[in-house]
Amino acid sequence: MRREVLVEQAKAAGQAAKHNLMVIARNPERMNTPKSFLDGVAYLNKMISFAEEEMKNAHRPGWTSVKTHLLNNLLFILNAVRQKSKGATL
């Protein structure tokens, strides 16, 4: 599944979770037991945080993440140091 589709699904799940959390807060008697109320609230909060993380992690297609750039630069430097210690010239 493409990353963009996953991000859209996470956004939709987060928005639905926010709405459902408000409904549960307004009508706690609709939940059968206090334990199911607490479990439902915890699950919805987890879905909201998951959606926020997915939106934060989403990046435009074709863009390389900063982490990838840093790893590439670090590997280049480490390879240069290793070659220099072996006596090879760059």
PDB file of C-alpha atoms in Angstrom:
ATOM      1  CA  MET A   1       0.000   0.000   0.000  1.00  0.00           C
ATOM      2  CA  ARG A   2       1.314   3.446  -0.863  1.00  0.00           C
ATOM      3  CA  ARG A   3       2.469   5.787   1.883  1.00  0.00           C
ATOM      4  CA  GLU A   4       0.042   8.533   0.848  1.00  0.00           C
ATOM      5  CA  VAL A   5      -2.920   6.176   1.238  1.00  0.00           C
ATOM      6  CA  LEU A   6      -1.755   5.134   4.696  1.00  0.00           C
ATOM      7  CA  VAL A   7      -1.386   8.760   5.758  1.00  0.00           C
ATOM      8  CA  GLU A   8      -4.893   9.592   4.547  1.00  0.00           C
ATOM      9  CA  GLN A   9      -6.312   6.602   6.420  1.00  0.00           C
ATOM     10  CA  ALA A  10      -4.466   7.627   9.577  1.00  0.00           C
ATOM     11  CA  LYS A  11      -5.836  11.177   9.293  1.00  0.00           C
ATOM     12  CA  ALA A  12      -9.377   9.856   8.886  1.00  0.00           C
ATOM     13  CA  ALA A  13      -8.962   7.484  11.831  1.00  0.00           C
ATOM     14  CA  GLY A  14      -7.631  10.316  13.986  1.00  0.00           C
ATOM     15  CA  GLN A  15     -10.516  12.611  13.108  1.00  0.00           C
ATOM     16  CA  ALA A  16     -13.054   9.860  13.760  1.00  0.00           C
ATOM     17  CA  ALA A  17     -11.317   9.071  17.051  1.00  0.00           C
ATOM     18  CA  LYS A  18     -11.540  12.720  18.154  1.00  0.00           C
ATOM     19  CA  HIS A  19     -15.252  12.756  17.365  1.00  0.00           C
ATOM     20  CA  ASN A  20     -15.856   9.430  19.111  1.00  0.00           C
ATOM     21  CA  LEU A  21     -13.924  10.621  22.160  1.00  0.00           C
ATOM     22  CA  MET A  22     -16.176  13.685  22.421  1.00  0.00           C
ATOM     23  CA  VAL A  23     -19.285  11.492  22.114  1.00  0.00           C
ATOM     24  CA  ILE A  24     -18.048   9.160  24.850  1.00  0.00           C
ATOM     25  CA  ALA A  25     -17.189  12.102  27.108  1.00  0.00           C
ATOM     26  CA  ARG A  26     -20.685  13.571  26.672  1.00  0.00           C
ATOM     27  CA  ASN A  27     -22.479  10.236  27.144  1.00  0.00           C
ATOM     28  CA  PRO A  28     -20.409   7.962  29.421  1.00  0.00           C
ATOM     29  CA  GLU A  29     -23.510   5.924  30.292  1.00  0.00           C
ATOM     30  CA  ARG A  30     -23.541   4.508  26.750  1.00  0.00           C
ATOM     31  CA  MET A  31     -20.490   2.436  27.603  1.00  0.00           C
ATOM     32  CA  ASN A  32     -21.465  -0.822  29.333  1.00  0.00           C
ATOM     33  CA  THR A  33     -18.932  -0.827  32.163  1.00  0.00           C
ATOM     34  CA  PRO A  34     -16.424   1.636  33.598  1.00  0.00           C
ATOM     35  CA  LYS A  35     -13.626  -0.641  32.362  1.00  0.00           C
ATOM     36  CA  SER A  36     -14.919  -0.503  28.791  1.00  0.00           C
ATOM     37  CA  PHE A  37     -15.166   3.279  29.136  1.00  0.00           C
ATOM     38  CA  LEU A  38     -11.519   3.513  30.200  1.00  0.00           C
ATOM     39  CA  ASP A  39     -10.414   1.050  27.513  1.00  0.00           C
ATOM     40  CA  GLY A  40     -12.325   2.984  24.859  1.00  0.00           C
ATOM     41  CA  VAL A  41     -10.811   6.301  25.910  1.00  0.00           C
ATOM     42  CA  ALA A  42      -7.296   4.816  25.947  1.00  0.00           C
ATOM     43  CA  TYR A  43      -7.792   3.272  22.496  1.00  0.00           C
ATOM     44  CA  LEU A  44      -9.127   6.511  21.009  1.00  0.00           C
ATOM     45  CA  ASN A  45      -6.270   8.536  22.493  1.00  0.00           C
ATOM     46  CA  LYS A  46      -3.839   6.029  20.993  1.00  0.00           C
ATOM     47  CA  MET A  47      -5.499   6.407  17.581  1.00  0.00           C
ATOM     48  CA  ILE A  48      -5.267  10.200  17.823  1.00  0.00           C
ATOM     49  CA  SER A  49      -1.559  10.073  18.679  1.00  0.00           C
ATOM     50  CA  PHE A  50      -0.975   7.548  15.877  1.00  0.00           C
ATOM     51  CA  ALA A  51      -2.654   9.878  13.387  1.00  0.00           C
ATOM     52  CA  GLU A  52      -0.542  12.805  14.582  1.00  0.00           C
ATOM     53  CA  GLU A  53       2.643  10.746  14.225  1.00  0.00           C
ATOM     54  CA  GLU A  54       1.695   9.621  10.725  1.00  0.00           C
ATOM     55  CA  MET A  55       1.018  13.199   9.667  1.00  0.00           C
ATOM     56  CA  LYS A  56       4.366  14.236  11.120  1.00  0.00           C
ATOM     57  CA  ASN A  57       6.203  11.372   9.404  1.00  0.00           C
ATOM     58  CA  ALA A  58       4.541  11.917   6.048  1.00  0.00           C
ATOM     59  CA  HIS A  59       6.683  13.690   3.512  1.00  0.00           C
ATOM     60  CA  ARG A  60       6.228  14.660  -0.064  1.00  0.00           C
ATOM     61  CA  PRO A  61       7.015  11.987  -2.632  1.00  0.00           C
ATOM     62  CA  GLY A  62      10.475  12.360  -4.091  1.00  0.00           C
ATOM     63  CA  TRP A  63      11.892  14.096  -1.047  1.00  0.00           C
ATOM     64  CA  THR A  64      14.610  12.309   0.830  1.00  0.00           C
ATOM     65  CA  SER A  65      14.438  12.490   4.594  1.00  0.00           C
ATOM     66  CA  VAL A  66      17.081  14.282   6.624  1.00  0.00           C
ATOM     67  CA  LYS A  67      17.941  10.987   8.294  1.00  0.00           C
ATOM     68  CA  THR A  68      18.839   9.453   4.931  1.00  0.00           C
ATOM     69  CA  HIS A  69      21.052  12.424   4.042  1.00  0.00           C
ATOM     70  CA  LEU A  70      22.829  12.242   7.394  1.00  0.00           C
ATOM     71  CA  LEU A  71      23.420   8.506   7.089  1.00  0.00           C
ATOM     72  CA  ASN A  72      24.806   8.895   3.570  1.00  0.00           C
ATOM     73  CA  ASN A  73      27.183  11.657   4.692  1.00  0.00           C
ATOM     74  CA  LEU A  74      28.287   9.669   7.728  1.00  0.00           C
ATOM     75  CA  LEU A  75      29.009   6.575   5.635  1.00  0.00           C
ATOM     76  CA  PHE A  76      30.974   8.670   3.147  1.00  0.00           C
ATOM     77  CA  ILE A  77      33.127  10.102   5.948  1.00  0.00           C
ATOM     78  CA  LEU A  78      33.660   6.721   7.596  1.00  0.00           C
ATOM     79  CA  ASN A  79      34.673   5.120   4.294  1.00  0.00           C
ATOM     80  CA  ALA A  80      37.112   7.956   3.626  1.00  0.00           C
ATOM     81  CA  VAL A  81      38.666   7.551   7.084  1.00  0.00           C
ATOM     82  CA  ARG A  82      38.938   3.785   6.631  1.00  0.00           C
ATOM     83  CA  GLN A  83      40.588   4.152   3.217  1.00  0.00           C
ATOM     84  CA  LYS A  84      42.977   6.775   4.566  1.00  0.00           C
ATOM     85  CA  SER A  85      43.983   4.521   7.468  1.00  0.00           C
ATOM     86  CA  LYS A  86      44.737   1.722   4.973  1.00  0.00           C
ATOM     87  CA  GLY A  87      47.051   4.039   3.052  1.00  0.00           C
ATOM     88  CA  ALA A  88      44.826   4.688   0.049  1.00  0.00           C
ATOM     89  CA  THR A  89      44.468   8.195  -1.330  1.00  0.00           C
ATOM     90  CA  LEU A  90      41.162   9.802  -2.170  1.00  0.00           C
TER      91      LEU A  90
END
